[in-house]
Amino acid sequence: MSTTTVPDFLPVLLGSDMNVYGMARSFHQAYGIKSVAVGKGMLGATSHSRIVSVEAVEPNLEDDKVFCDTLLKFAKRYPGRTLLLVPCGDNYIKLLVRNQDKLRDAYRFECIDEPLLMRLSIKESFYEVCREHGFAFPKTTTCSYENYKGVELPFDFPVIIKPSNSVAYWNCRFPHKKKVFVAQNREEFDAILDAIYGSSYKDHLILQEFIPGDDSGMRVMNCYCGRDRKVKLIALGHTLLEEHSPEGIGSYAAIISTRDDALSEQMKNFLEGIGYVGFANFDMKYDPRDKTYKLFEMNLRQGRSSFFVTAAGYNLAQWLVDDVILQKELPLTIADNRVLWSIIPKDIIFHYVKDEALKEEARRLIHEGKYVQSMSYRGDTFRKRFVQFHLSQINYRKKYKMCFGNKSLRD
């Protein structure tokens, strides 16, 4: 895919995390331009960078009025420029959807409407949508703050426990908090629910059966749907390892890009059936019991691991620019190049991945030069960033040694 004529535009990325860095790297690789970011705070992923600068920090950015005022004021700093707005987090996509009419005169973007946002962002209603479109998902029930004491489970342990409202959960605090919990028995289950509901989080919790298998059973699919509500890009990743730190559980750490035509067709029909527009990111796991993929959740944005798509040769920024700015007619592309993407040191992959065939493929891809470390980029060469990257790799080794396999209510 190539773009021959590109107008003078500036990517404005919402957030300051690894997802923002991945998108900034995509824009830089495609167009040689530096992105700017607006976020709640400064994070290490985008610090000391030549390809993205966090130019507006507003701790109260999740307030709708503050969000609009901040972005409109920011836009005035670039008169005459085409500003391409790219939300890179769940909170930012919700803010943009709610306030899109107030921002369209200042920015270029496409997004869904609020009713569809609500159907897809709350997990209970999302599973209803999955059922309507024939997607399998794990056996699931819910509980609330009002009824969680003694809740009956329609499946056996182990049980996955995760928030229905990810934004509200992100903002709560309690001892030994993890992004996702796995309870091995009833005693552990009750203790986890007591801890969560002892915090400020009072929304529903999703309770799910545990699908057998380790991290390598996970798949991640990234899609882009154009302004005409047709799917333009589908890219599938086979997970080797997830992160295992409390705040990172469920986030991907190493992926090999792959392809599944039947799954791609099903996803295309799903997205076009609901009239989706923009980036979408799906987490699923292969269930060896019935040989189906069980869909866990949908993120209404590119995922934090989505740079694996750009790494495989399908630059996410190009699809966005060609559709939103250049308004090209784009065909459907199903990614099929193979690449190994990671955020962790290679030795962690070979130490903790159990599947020998996957490790052998990882070795082959590395040997062929088809290995991309998301946060290591020759186009971003500040010395402070170089030091920061290598310290982060040392820290990952410590985290895996301390936390691998721990999804319970303990450190």
Coordinates of C-alpha atoms in Angstrom, one line a residue:
M1 CA 0.0 0.0 0.0
S2 CA 1.5 3.4 -0.9
T3 CA 0.5 7.0 -0.7
T4 CA 1.9 9.3 -3.4
T5 CA 0.5 12.7 -2.4
V6 CA 0.0 13.6 1.2
P7 CA -1.4 17.0 2.3
D8 CA 0.2 18.9 5.1
F9 CA -1.2 17.3 8.2
L10 CA -0.3 16.8 11.8
P11 CA -1.2 13.6 13.8
V12 CA -2.7 14.6 17.2
L13 CA -2.6 11.5 19.4
L14 CA -4.7 11.2 22.5
G15 CA -2.7 9.6 25.3
S16 CA 1.0 9.1 26.1
D17 CA 1.4 5.4 26.5
M18 CA 2.9 2.6 24.4
N19 CA -0.1 2.7 22.0
V20 CA 0.6 6.3 21.3
Y21 CA 4.2 5.5 20.7
G22 CA 3.3 2.8 18.3
M23 CA 1.1 5.1 16.3
A24 CA 3.7 7.8 16.3
R25 CA 6.2 5.4 15.0
S26 CA 3.8 4.3 12.2
F27 CA 3.3 8.0 11.2
H28 CA 7.1 8.6 11.3
Q29 CA 7.9 5.5 9.2
A30 CA 5.2 6.3 6.6
Y31 CA 5.6 10.1 6.3
G32 CA 8.7 11.1 8.2
I33 CA 6.7 13.4 10.4
K34 CA 6.6 14.0 14.2
S35 CA 3.3 13.5 16.0
V36 CA 2.1 15.5 18.9
A37 CA 0.1 14.1 21.9
V38 CA -2.5 15.4 24.3
G39 CA -2.9 13.4 27.5
K40 CA -3.6 13.2 31.2
G41 CA 0.0 12.9 32.1
M42 CA 3.5 12.0 30.9
L43 CA 4.4 8.4 30.6
G44 CA 7.8 6.8 29.9
A45 CA 6.8 5.3 26.5
T46 CA 6.6 8.8 24.9
S47 CA 9.4 10.5 26.9
H48 CA 12.6 11.8 25.4
S49 CA 11.3 11.0 21.9
R50 CA 12.2 12.6 18.5
I51 CA 9.0 11.2 16.8
V52 CA 6.3 12.3 19.3
S53 CA 6.1 15.1 21.9
V54 CA 3.4 15.4 24.6
E55 CA 2.5 19.0 24.1
A56 CA -0.6 19.3 26.4
V57 CA -1.0 17.7 29.8
E58 CA -4.3 18.0 31.6
P59 CA -5.0 15.8 34.6
N60 CA -8.8 16.4 34.4
L61 CA -9.0 15.5 30.7
E62 CA -11.7 12.9 31.3
D63 CA -14.2 15.7 32.1
D64 CA -16.1 16.4 28.9
K65 CA -15.9 20.2 29.1
V66 CA -12.1 20.1 30.0
F67 CA -11.6 17.6 27.1
C68 CA -13.3 19.9 24.5
D69 CA -11.8 23.1 25.9
T70 CA -8.3 21.6 25.9
L71 CA -8.5 20.2 22.3
L72 CA -10.1 23.4 20.9
K73 CA -7.4 25.5 22.6
F74 CA -4.7 23.2 21.3
A75 CA -6.0 23.4 17.7
K76 CA -5.6 27.2 17.8
R77 CA -1.8 26.7 18.1
Y78 CA -1.8 25.2 14.6
P79 CA -3.9 27.6 12.3
G80 CA -4.2 26.4 8.8
R81 CA -2.9 22.9 9.5
T82 CA -5.0 19.7 9.0
L83 CA -5.1 18.1 12.4
L84 CA -5.7 14.3 12.3
L85 CA -7.1 13.3 15.7
V86 CA -6.3 9.7 16.8
P87 CA -7.6 8.4 20.2
C88 CA -5.4 5.8 21.7
G89 CA -7.2 4.7 24.9
D90 CA -10.6 3.5 26.0
N91 CA -11.3 6.8 27.9
Y92 CA -10.3 8.9 24.9
I93 CA -12.5 7.1 22.4
K94 CA -15.4 7.5 24.7
L95 CA -14.7 11.2 25.2
L96 CA -14.3 11.7 21.4
V97 CA -17.6 9.9 20.6
R98 CA -19.5 11.9 23.2
N99 CA -18.1 15.2 22.0
Q100 CA -17.5 14.6 18.3
D101 CA -19.9 17.3 17.0
K102 CA -18.0 20.0 19.0
L103 CA -14.6 19.0 17.5
R104 CA -15.3 18.4 13.9
D105 CA -14.6 22.0 12.8
A106 CA -11.1 21.8 14.3
Y107 CA -10.0 18.2 13.6
R108 CA -10.3 15.4 11.0
F109 CA -11.4 12.0 12.4
E110 CA -14.1 9.4 12.0
C111 CA -15.8 7.5 14.8
I112 CA -19.0 5.6 15.7
D113 CA -22.0 7.1 17.4
E114 CA -22.8 6.9 21.1
P115 CA -25.5 4.2 21.1
L116 CA -23.1 1.8 19.3
L117 CA -20.3 2.8 21.7
M118 CA -22.4 1.8 24.7
R119 CA -23.4 -1.5 23.1
L120 CA -19.8 -2.4 22.4
S121 CA -17.9 -0.9 25.4
I122 CA -19.9 -2.6 28.2
K123 CA -19.0 -6.2 28.2
E124 CA -22.5 -7.6 29.0
S125 CA -24.0 -5.9 26.0
F126 CA -21.0 -6.7 23.8
Y127 CA -21.6 -10.4 24.4
E128 CA -25.2 -9.9 23.3
V129 CA -23.9 -8.4 20.1
C130 CA -21.5 -11.4 19.7
R131 CA -24.4 -13.8 20.2
E132 CA -26.4 -12.0 17.5
H133 CA -23.6 -12.4 15.0
G134 CA -22.6 -15.9 15.8
F135 CA -19.3 -15.3 17.7
A136 CA -18.5 -17.8 20.5
F137 CA -17.4 -16.5 23.9
P138 CA -16.6 -18.1 27.2
K139 CA -19.4 -19.1 29.5
T140 CA -20.1 -15.9 31.3
T141 CA -22.1 -14.4 34.1
T142 CA -21.9 -11.2 36.0
C143 CA -22.3 -9.8 39.5
S144 CA -22.9 -6.4 40.9
Y145 CA -22.0 -4.5 44.1
E146 CA -25.5 -5.3 45.3
N147 CA -25.5 -9.1 44.8
Y148 CA -21.9 -10.3 44.7
K149 CA -22.1 -11.9 48.2
G150 CA -22.7 -15.6 47.6
V151 CA -23.2 -15.3 43.9
E152 CA -23.8 -18.6 42.2
L153 CA -21.5 -19.7 39.3
P154 CA -22.9 -21.8 36.4
F155 CA -19.4 -23.2 35.7
D156 CA -16.5 -24.7 37.6
F157 CA -13.3 -23.1 38.8
P158 CA -10.9 -21.7 37.8
V159 CA -12.8 -18.4 37.2
I160 CA -11.7 -15.2 35.5
I161 CA -12.7 -12.0 37.2
K162 CA -12.6 -8.7 35.3
P163 CA -14.4 -5.4 35.2
S164 CA -17.3 -4.6 32.9
N165 CA -16.4 -0.9 33.0
S166 CA -12.7 -0.8 32.3
V167 CA -12.4 3.0 32.6
A168 CA -14.0 3.0 36.1
Y169 CA -11.7 0.1 37.1
W170 CA -8.6 1.9 35.8
N171 CA -9.4 4.8 38.2
C172 CA -10.0 2.7 41.4
R173 CA -7.3 1.6 43.9
F174 CA -7.0 -1.3 46.3
P175 CA -4.2 -3.6 47.6
H176 CA -2.9 -6.2 45.2
K177 CA -5.0 -4.8 42.3
K178 CA -4.5 -6.6 39.0
K179 CA -5.9 -5.9 35.6
V180 CA -7.5 -9.4 35.5
F181 CA -7.8 -12.0 38.3
V182 CA -8.1 -15.8 38.1
A183 CA -9.6 -17.5 41.2
Q184 CA -8.7 -21.1 41.6
N185 CA -11.4 -21.8 44.3
R186 CA -14.3 -20.3 46.1
E187 CA -12.3 -18.9 49.0
E188 CA -10.0 -17.0 46.6
F189 CA -13.0 -15.9 44.5
D190 CA -14.8 -14.3 47.5
A191 CA -11.6 -12.6 48.7
I192 CA -11.0 -11.0 45.3
L193 CA -14.6 -9.7 45.0
D194 CA -14.4 -8.3 48.5
A195 CA -11.2 -6.4 47.6
I196 CA -12.6 -5.0 44.4
Y197 CA -15.9 -3.8 45.8
G198 CA -14.0 -2.5 48.9
S199 CA -12.6 0.1 46.4
S200 CA -14.4 2.9 44.6
Y201 CA -15.3 0.5 41.8
K202 CA -19.1 -0.3 42.1
D203 CA -19.9 -1.3 38.5
H204 CA -20.5 -4.9 37.4
L205 CA -17.9 -7.6 37.2
I206 CA -17.6 -10.1 34.4
L207 CA -17.2 -13.7 35.7
Q208 CA -16.0 -16.2 33.1
E209 CA -14.9 -19.8 32.7
F210 CA -11.2 -20.3 32.2
I211 CA -10.4 -21.5 28.7
P212 CA -7.7 -24.2 28.9
G213 CA -4.2 -23.4 27.7
D214 CA -1.4 -20.9 28.3
D215 CA -0.7 -17.5 26.7
S216 CA -0.1 -19.1 23.3
G217 CA -3.7 -19.9 23.0
M218 CA -4.5 -16.2 22.7
R219 CA -5.1 -14.4 19.4
V220 CA -5.4 -10.7 18.7
M221 CA -7.1 -9.3 15.6
N222 CA -6.8 -5.7 14.5
C223 CA -9.1 -4.2 11.9
Y224 CA -9.7 -0.9 10.2
C225 CA -13.1 0.1 8.9
G226 CA -13.4 3.0 6.5
R227 CA -15.8 6.0 6.6
D228 CA -18.1 3.9 4.2
R229 CA -18.5 1.3 7.1
K230 CA -16.6 -1.3 5.0
V231 CA -13.6 -3.3 6.4
K232 CA -10.4 -2.2 4.8
L233 CA -7.7 -4.1 6.8
I234 CA -7.7 -7.3 8.9
A235 CA -4.5 -8.5 10.7
L236 CA -4.3 -11.4 13.0
G237 CA -1.6 -12.1 15.6
H238 CA -0.7 -15.4 17.4
T239 CA 0.4 -14.6 21.0
L240 CA 3.5 -16.1 22.4
L241 CA 3.5 -14.4 25.7
E242 CA 1.4 -11.9 27.6
E243 CA 2.6 -9.6 30.3
H244 CA 2.3 -10.9 33.9
S245 CA 2.8 -7.8 36.0
P246 CA -0.3 -6.8 38.0
E247 CA -1.0 -3.8 35.8
G248 CA -0.2 -5.6 32.6
I249 CA -2.0 -9.0 32.8
G250 CA -3.7 -9.7 29.5
S251 CA -1.6 -7.3 27.5
Y252 CA 0.5 -8.9 24.8
A253 CA 4.3 -9.0 25.1
A254 CA 5.3 -11.1 22.0
I255 CA 3.3 -11.9 18.9
I256 CA 3.8 -13.7 15.6
S257 CA 1.6 -12.3 12.8
T258 CA -0.5 -15.0 11.1
R259 CA -3.6 -15.4 9.0
D260 CA -7.0 -17.2 9.3
D261 CA -9.3 -16.6 6.3
A262 CA -12.4 -18.1 7.9
L263 CA -12.0 -16.0 11.1
S264 CA -11.3 -12.9 8.9
E265 CA -14.5 -13.4 6.9
Q266 CA -16.5 -13.8 10.1
M267 CA -15.0 -10.6 11.6
K268 CA -15.7 -8.7 8.3
N269 CA -19.3 -9.7 8.4
F270 CA -19.6 -8.8 12.1
L271 CA -18.0 -5.3 11.7
E272 CA -20.0 -4.4 8.6
G273 CA -23.1 -5.8 10.1
I274 CA -22.9 -3.4 13.1
G275 CA -21.9 -0.4 10.9
Y276 CA -18.5 0.1 12.5
V277 CA -16.0 2.8 11.6
G278 CA -12.3 3.2 12.7
F279 CA -9.9 0.9 14.3
A280 CA -11.0 -2.2 16.3
N281 CA -9.0 -4.6 18.4
F282 CA -10.2 -8.1 19.4
D283 CA -8.9 -10.4 22.1
M284 CA -9.8 -14.1 21.7
K285 CA -8.5 -17.5 22.8
Y286 CA -8.5 -20.8 20.9
D287 CA -10.5 -23.4 22.9
P288 CA -9.0 -26.9 22.2
R289 CA -12.2 -28.6 23.7
D290 CA -14.4 -27.6 20.7
K291 CA -11.8 -26.1 18.3
T292 CA -13.3 -22.7 18.2
Y293 CA -12.1 -19.1 19.0
K294 CA -13.8 -17.7 22.1
L295 CA -14.0 -13.9 21.9
F296 CA -13.2 -12.1 25.1
E297 CA -13.5 -8.4 24.3
M298 CA -13.4 -5.7 21.7
N299 CA -11.4 -2.5 22.1
L300 CA -12.8 0.4 20.0
R301 CA -9.4 1.5 18.9
Q302 CA -6.1 0.0 17.9
G303 CA -4.6 -2.0 20.7
R304 CA -1.3 -1.3 22.5
S305 CA 0.3 -4.2 20.7
S306 CA -1.1 -3.1 17.3
F307 CA 2.3 -2.0 16.1
F308 CA 2.8 -5.7 15.1
V309 CA 0.6 -4.9 12.1
T310 CA 2.8 -2.0 11.0
A311 CA 5.9 -4.2 11.7
A312 CA 4.5 -6.9 9.3
G313 CA 4.3 -4.3 6.5
Y314 CA 0.7 -2.9 6.9
N315 CA 1.3 0.5 8.2
L316 CA -1.7 1.5 10.3
A317 CA -1.1 5.2 9.8
Q318 CA -1.4 4.8 6.0
W319 CA -4.8 3.3 6.2
L320 CA -6.0 6.1 8.4
V321 CA -4.6 8.9 6.2
D322 CA -5.7 7.3 3.0
D323 CA -9.3 7.0 4.3
V324 CA -9.8 10.0 6.5
I325 CA -7.6 12.7 4.8
L326 CA -7.2 11.5 1.2
Q327 CA -10.6 9.8 1.1
K328 CA -9.4 7.0 -1.2
E329 CA -11.4 4.0 -2.2
L330 CA -9.7 1.2 -0.4
P331 CA -10.1 -2.5 -1.0
L332 CA -10.0 -5.1 1.8
T333 CA -6.5 -6.3 2.7
I334 CA -6.0 -9.4 4.8
A335 CA -2.5 -9.3 6.2
D336 CA -0.4 -12.4 5.6
N337 CA 3.3 -11.4 6.1
R338 CA 5.0 -13.1 9.0
V339 CA 7.0 -11.1 11.6
L340 CA 7.9 -11.5 15.3
W341 CA 6.9 -8.5 17.4
S342 CA 7.7 -7.9 21.0
I343 CA 8.2 -5.5 23.8
I344 CA 10.3 -7.9 25.9
P345 CA 13.9 -9.3 25.6
K346 CA 14.3 -12.3 23.3
D347 CA 15.6 -14.4 26.2
I348 CA 12.2 -14.1 28.0
I349 CA 10.4 -15.4 25.0
F350 CA 12.6 -18.5 24.8
H351 CA 12.6 -19.1 28.6
Y352 CA 8.8 -18.8 29.2
V353 CA 7.1 -20.0 26.0
K354 CA 6.3 -23.7 26.2
D355 CA 5.4 -24.5 22.6
E356 CA 8.5 -25.7 20.9
A357 CA 7.1 -25.1 17.4
L358 CA 6.4 -21.5 18.2
K359 CA 9.9 -21.0 19.6
E360 CA 11.4 -22.6 16.5
E361 CA 9.4 -20.2 14.3
A362 CA 10.5 -17.3 16.5
R363 CA 14.1 -18.3 16.0
R364 CA 13.6 -18.5 12.2
L365 CA 12.0 -15.1 12.0
I366 CA 14.8 -13.6 14.0
H367 CA 17.4 -15.2 11.8
E368 CA 15.6 -13.8 8.7
G369 CA 15.6 -10.3 10.1
K370 CA 11.8 -10.4 10.7
Y371 CA 11.9 -9.3 14.3
V372 CA 10.7 -5.9 15.5
Q373 CA 11.1 -4.6 19.1
S374 CA 8.3 -2.1 19.4
M375 CA 10.1 0.5 21.6
S376 CA 13.5 0.3 19.9
Y377 CA 13.5 2.5 16.8
R378 CA 16.5 3.8 14.9
G379 CA 14.6 6.9 14.0
D380 CA 14.3 7.8 17.6
T381 CA 17.8 8.1 19.0
F382 CA 17.9 10.3 22.1
R383 CA 20.6 8.9 24.5
K384 CA 18.1 9.2 27.4
R385 CA 15.6 7.1 25.5
F386 CA 18.3 4.5 24.7
V387 CA 19.1 4.2 28.4
Q388 CA 15.4 4.1 29.4
F389 CA 14.8 1.3 26.9
H390 CA 17.5 -0.9 28.2
L391 CA 16.4 -0.3 31.8
S392 CA 12.9 -1.3 30.9
Q393 CA 14.2 -4.6 29.4
I394 CA 16.0 -5.3 32.7
N395 CA 12.8 -4.5 34.6
Y396 CA 10.8 -6.9 32.4
R397 CA 13.2 -9.8 33.3
K398 CA 12.6 -9.0 37.0
K399 CA 8.8 -8.8 36.5
Y400 CA 8.6 -12.1 34.8
K401 CA 10.7 -13.8 37.5
M402 CA 8.5 -12.3 40.2
C403 CA 5.1 -12.4 38.7
F404 CA 4.9 -15.1 36.0
G405 CA 1.6 -17.1 36.4
N406 CA 0.4 -15.0 39.4
K407 CA -3.2 -13.9 38.8
S408 CA -4.4 -14.2 42.4
L409 CA -4.9 -11.7 45.2
R410 CA -1.2 -11.6 46.2
D411 CA 2.0 -9.9 45.1

